PDB file of C-alpha atoms in Angstrom:
ATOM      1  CA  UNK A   1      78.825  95.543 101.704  1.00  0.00           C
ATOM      2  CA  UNK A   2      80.561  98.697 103.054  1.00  0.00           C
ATOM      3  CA  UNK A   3      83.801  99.981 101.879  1.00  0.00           C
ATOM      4  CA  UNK A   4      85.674  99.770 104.915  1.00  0.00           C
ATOM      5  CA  UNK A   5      84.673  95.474 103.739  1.00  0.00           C
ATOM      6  CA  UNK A   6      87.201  95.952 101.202  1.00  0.00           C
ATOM      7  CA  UNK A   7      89.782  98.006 102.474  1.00  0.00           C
ATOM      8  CA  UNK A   8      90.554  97.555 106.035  1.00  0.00           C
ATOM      9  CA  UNK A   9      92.413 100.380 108.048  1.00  0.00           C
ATOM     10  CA  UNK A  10      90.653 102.995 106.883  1.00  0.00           C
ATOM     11  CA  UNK A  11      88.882 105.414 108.796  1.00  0.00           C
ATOM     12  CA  UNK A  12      87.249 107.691 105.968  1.00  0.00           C
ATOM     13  CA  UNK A  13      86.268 107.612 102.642  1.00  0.00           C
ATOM     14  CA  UNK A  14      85.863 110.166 100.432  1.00  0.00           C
ATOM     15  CA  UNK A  15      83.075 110.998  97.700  1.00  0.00           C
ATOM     16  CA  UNK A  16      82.705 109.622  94.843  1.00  0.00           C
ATOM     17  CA  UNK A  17      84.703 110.880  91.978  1.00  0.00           C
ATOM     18  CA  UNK A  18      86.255 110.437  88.755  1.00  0.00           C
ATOM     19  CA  UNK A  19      85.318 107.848  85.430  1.00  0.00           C
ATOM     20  CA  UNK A  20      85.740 105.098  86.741  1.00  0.00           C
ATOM     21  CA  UNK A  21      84.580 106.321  89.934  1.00  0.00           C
ATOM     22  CA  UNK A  22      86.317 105.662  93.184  1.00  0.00           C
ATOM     23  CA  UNK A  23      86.444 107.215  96.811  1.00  0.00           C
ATOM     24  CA  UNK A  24      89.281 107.734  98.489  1.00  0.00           C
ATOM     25  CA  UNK A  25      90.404 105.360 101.553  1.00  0.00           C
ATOM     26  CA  UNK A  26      91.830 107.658 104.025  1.00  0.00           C
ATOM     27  CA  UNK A  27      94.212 106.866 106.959  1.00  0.00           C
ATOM     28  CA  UNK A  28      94.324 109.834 109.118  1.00  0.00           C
ATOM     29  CA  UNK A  29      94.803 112.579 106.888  1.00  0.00           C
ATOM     30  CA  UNK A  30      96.747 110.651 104.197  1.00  0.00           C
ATOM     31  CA  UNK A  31      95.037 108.500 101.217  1.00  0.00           C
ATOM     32  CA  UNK A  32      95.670 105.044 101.508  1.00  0.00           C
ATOM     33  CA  UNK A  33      94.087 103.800  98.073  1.00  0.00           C
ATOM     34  CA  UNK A  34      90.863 104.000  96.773  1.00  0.00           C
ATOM     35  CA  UNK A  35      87.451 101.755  97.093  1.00  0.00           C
ATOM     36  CA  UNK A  36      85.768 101.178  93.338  1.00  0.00           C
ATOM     37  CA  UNK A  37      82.677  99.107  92.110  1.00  0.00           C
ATOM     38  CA  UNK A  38      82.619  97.261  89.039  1.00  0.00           C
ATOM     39  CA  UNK A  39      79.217  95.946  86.746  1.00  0.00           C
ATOM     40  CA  UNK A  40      80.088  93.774  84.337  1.00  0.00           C
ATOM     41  CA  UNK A  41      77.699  91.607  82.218  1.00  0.00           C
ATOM     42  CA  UNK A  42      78.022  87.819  83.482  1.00  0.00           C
ATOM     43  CA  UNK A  43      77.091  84.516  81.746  1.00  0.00           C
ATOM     44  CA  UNK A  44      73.205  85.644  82.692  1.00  0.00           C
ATOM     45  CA  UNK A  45      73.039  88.641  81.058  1.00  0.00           C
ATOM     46  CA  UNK A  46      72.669  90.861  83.911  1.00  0.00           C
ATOM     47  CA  UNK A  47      75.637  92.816  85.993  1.00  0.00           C
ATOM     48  CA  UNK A  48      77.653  90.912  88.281  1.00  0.00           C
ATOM     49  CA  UNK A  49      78.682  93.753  90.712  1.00  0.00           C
ATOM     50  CA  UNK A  50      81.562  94.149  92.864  1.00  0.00           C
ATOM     51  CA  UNK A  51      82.689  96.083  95.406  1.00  0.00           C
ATOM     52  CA  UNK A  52      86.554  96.450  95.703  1.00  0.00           C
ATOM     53  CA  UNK A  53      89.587  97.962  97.742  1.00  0.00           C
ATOM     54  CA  UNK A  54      93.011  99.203  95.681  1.00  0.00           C
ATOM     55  CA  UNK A  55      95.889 100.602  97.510  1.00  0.00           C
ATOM     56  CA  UNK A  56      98.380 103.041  96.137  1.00  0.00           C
ATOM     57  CA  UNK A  57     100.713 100.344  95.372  1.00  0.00           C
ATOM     58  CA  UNK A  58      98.328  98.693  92.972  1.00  0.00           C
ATOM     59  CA  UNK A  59      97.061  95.609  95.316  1.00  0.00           C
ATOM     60  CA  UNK A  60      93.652  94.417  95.720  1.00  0.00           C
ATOM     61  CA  UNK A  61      93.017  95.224  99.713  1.00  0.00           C
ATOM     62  CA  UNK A  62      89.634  93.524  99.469  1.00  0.00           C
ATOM     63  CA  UNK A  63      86.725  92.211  96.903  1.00  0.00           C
ATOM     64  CA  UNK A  64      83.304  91.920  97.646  1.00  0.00           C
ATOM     65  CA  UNK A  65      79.922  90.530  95.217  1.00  0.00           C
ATOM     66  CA  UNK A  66      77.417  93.080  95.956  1.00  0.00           C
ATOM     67  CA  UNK A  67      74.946  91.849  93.067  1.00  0.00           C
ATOM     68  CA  UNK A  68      74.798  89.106  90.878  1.00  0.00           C
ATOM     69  CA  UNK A  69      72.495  86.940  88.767  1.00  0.00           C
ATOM     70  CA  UNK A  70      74.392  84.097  87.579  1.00  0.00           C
ATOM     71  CA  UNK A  71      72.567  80.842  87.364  1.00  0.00           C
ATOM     72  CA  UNK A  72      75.333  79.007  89.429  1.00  0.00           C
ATOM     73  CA  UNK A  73      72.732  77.370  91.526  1.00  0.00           C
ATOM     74  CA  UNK A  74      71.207  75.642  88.663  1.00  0.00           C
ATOM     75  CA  UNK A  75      73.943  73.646  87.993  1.00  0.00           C
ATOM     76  CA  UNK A  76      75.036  72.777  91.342  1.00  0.00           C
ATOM     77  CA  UNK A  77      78.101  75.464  92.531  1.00  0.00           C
ATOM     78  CA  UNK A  78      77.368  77.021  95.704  1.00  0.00           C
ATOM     79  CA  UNK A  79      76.950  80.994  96.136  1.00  0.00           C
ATOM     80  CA  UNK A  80      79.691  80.361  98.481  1.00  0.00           C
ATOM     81  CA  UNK A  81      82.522  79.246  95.762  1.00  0.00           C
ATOM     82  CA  UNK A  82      81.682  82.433  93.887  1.00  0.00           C
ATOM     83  CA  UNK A  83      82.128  84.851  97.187  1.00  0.00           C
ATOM     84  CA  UNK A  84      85.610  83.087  98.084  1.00  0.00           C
ATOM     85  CA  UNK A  85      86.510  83.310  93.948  1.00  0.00           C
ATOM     86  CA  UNK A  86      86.084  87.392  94.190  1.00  0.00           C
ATOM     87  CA  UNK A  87      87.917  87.096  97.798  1.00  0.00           C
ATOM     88  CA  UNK A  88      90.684  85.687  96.611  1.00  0.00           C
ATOM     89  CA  UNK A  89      91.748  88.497  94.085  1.00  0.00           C
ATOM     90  CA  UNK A  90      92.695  90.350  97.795  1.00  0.00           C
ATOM     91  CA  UNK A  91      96.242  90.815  98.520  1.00  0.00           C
ATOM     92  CA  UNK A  92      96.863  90.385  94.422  1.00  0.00           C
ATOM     93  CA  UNK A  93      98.804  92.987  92.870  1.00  0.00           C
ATOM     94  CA  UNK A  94      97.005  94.382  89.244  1.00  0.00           C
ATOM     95  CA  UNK A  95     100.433  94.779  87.883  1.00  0.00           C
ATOM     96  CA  UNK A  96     101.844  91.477  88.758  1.00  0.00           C
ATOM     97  CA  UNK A  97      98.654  90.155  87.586  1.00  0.00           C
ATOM     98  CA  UNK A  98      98.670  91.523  84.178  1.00  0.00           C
ATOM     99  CA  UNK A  99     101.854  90.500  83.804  1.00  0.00           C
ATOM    100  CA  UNK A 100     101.026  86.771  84.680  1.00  0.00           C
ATOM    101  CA  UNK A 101      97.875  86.687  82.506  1.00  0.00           C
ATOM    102  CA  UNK A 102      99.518  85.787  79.337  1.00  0.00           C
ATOM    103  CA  UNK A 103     102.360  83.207  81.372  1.00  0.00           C
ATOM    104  CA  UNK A 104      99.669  81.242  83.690  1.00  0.00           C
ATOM    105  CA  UNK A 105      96.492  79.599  84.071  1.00  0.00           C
ATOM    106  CA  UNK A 106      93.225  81.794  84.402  1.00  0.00           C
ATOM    107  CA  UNK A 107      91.638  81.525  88.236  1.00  0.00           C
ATOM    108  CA  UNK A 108      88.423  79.806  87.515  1.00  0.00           C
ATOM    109  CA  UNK A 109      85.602  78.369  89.059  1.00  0.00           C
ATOM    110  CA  UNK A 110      84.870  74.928  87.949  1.00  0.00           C
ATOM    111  CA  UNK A 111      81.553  74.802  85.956  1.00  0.00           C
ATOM    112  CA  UNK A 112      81.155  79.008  85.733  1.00  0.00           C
ATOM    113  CA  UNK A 113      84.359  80.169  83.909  1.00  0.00           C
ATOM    114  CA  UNK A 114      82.773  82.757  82.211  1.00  0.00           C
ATOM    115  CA  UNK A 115      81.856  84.367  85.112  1.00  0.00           C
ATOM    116  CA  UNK A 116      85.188  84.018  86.635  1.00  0.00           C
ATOM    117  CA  UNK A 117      86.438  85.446  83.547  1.00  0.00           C
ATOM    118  CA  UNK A 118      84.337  88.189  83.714  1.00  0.00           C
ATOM    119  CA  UNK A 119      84.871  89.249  87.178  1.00  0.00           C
ATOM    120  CA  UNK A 120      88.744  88.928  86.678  1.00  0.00           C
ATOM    121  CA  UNK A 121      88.671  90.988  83.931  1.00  0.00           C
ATOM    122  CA  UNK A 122      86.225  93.627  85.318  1.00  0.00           C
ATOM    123  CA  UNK A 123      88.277  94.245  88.163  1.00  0.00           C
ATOM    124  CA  UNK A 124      91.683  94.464  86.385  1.00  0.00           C
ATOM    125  CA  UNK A 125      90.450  96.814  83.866  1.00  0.00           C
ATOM    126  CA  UNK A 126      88.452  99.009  86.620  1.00  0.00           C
ATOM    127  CA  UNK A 127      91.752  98.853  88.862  1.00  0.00           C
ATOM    128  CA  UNK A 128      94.266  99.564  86.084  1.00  0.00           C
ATOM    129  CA  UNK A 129      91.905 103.002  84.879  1.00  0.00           C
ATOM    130  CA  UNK A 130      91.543 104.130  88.740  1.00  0.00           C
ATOM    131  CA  UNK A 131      95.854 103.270  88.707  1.00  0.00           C
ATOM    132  CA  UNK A 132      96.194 105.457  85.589  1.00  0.00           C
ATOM    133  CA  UNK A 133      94.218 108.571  87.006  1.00  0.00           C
ATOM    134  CA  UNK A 134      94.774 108.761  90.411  1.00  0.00           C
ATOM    135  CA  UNK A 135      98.018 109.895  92.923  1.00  0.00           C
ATOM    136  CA  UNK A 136      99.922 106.986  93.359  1.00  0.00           C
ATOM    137  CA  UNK A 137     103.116 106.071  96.005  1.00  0.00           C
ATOM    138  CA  UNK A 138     106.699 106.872  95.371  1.00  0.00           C
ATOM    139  CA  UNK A 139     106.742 103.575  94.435  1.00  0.00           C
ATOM    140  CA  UNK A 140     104.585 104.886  91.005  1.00  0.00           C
ATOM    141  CA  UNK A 141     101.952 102.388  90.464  1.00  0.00           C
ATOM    142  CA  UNK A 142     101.452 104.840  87.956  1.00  0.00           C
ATOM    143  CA  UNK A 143     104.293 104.620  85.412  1.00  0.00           C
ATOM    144  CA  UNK A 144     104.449 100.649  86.024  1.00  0.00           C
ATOM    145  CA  UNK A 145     100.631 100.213  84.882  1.00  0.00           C
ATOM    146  CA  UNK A 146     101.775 102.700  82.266  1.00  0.00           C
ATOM    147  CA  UNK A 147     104.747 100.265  81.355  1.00  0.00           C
ATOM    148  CA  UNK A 148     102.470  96.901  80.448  1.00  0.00           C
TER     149      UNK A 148
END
């Protein structure tokens, strides 16, 4: 998984920097978001790692599983339904999404909610610091993260 996997358009990216640590997405010369990676423990005990894409308007461009060690297989769920569960954050907003967690149903996959959980939560959290610490759009992703 490369970062131009999670955040399409770009033609750059820039080093690694900051807690959490992201690298900028450029577009030309101007910085289109920021690619991140998240390790969170799963249901196995071991990091489920992902890869993912956040643009300055605090939307999910793209989410990738670059490691994980859930024991999915065991009980039947294919690898598959856990990629397309991390793909789908994409195109999701972390501020509308916060604001929906306590209002709707959690996103799960049926038989591993824990790791669904766990991912959701990793990425929101990761996401929401980068939102907090980084340059953001006139729109100011900044002050609305700020605001929930």
């Amino acid at each position: 998984v490369k970062p131009a996997d999670v955040f399409a358009g770009a033609d750059r990216f820039g080093p690694v920097e900051g807690t959490p640590p992201a690298m900028a997405a450029y577009r030309g010369d101007a910085v289109a978001g920021y690619v991140f990676e998240t390790s969170d423990i799963g249901y196995s005990g071991k990091p489920i790692r992902i890869l993912a894409g956040l643009d300055k308007d605090g939307t999910i461009t793209g989410a990738k599983v670059i490691e994980h060690h859930e024991p999915i297989l065991l009980i039947g769920i294919s690898p598959d339904k856990l990629f397309d569960f991390v793909a789908r954050h994409a195109g999701r907003n972390i501020i509308e999404m916060s604001r929906e967690a306590a209002s709707k149903e959690v996103d799960v996959i049926s038989g591993a909610t824990v790791t669904a959980v766990v991912i959701t939560d990793g990425l929101m959290r990761t996401a929401m610091a980068i939102a907090l610490r980084v340059p953001t759009s006139t729109t100011s992703c900044r002050a609305r993260v700020t605001a929930v």
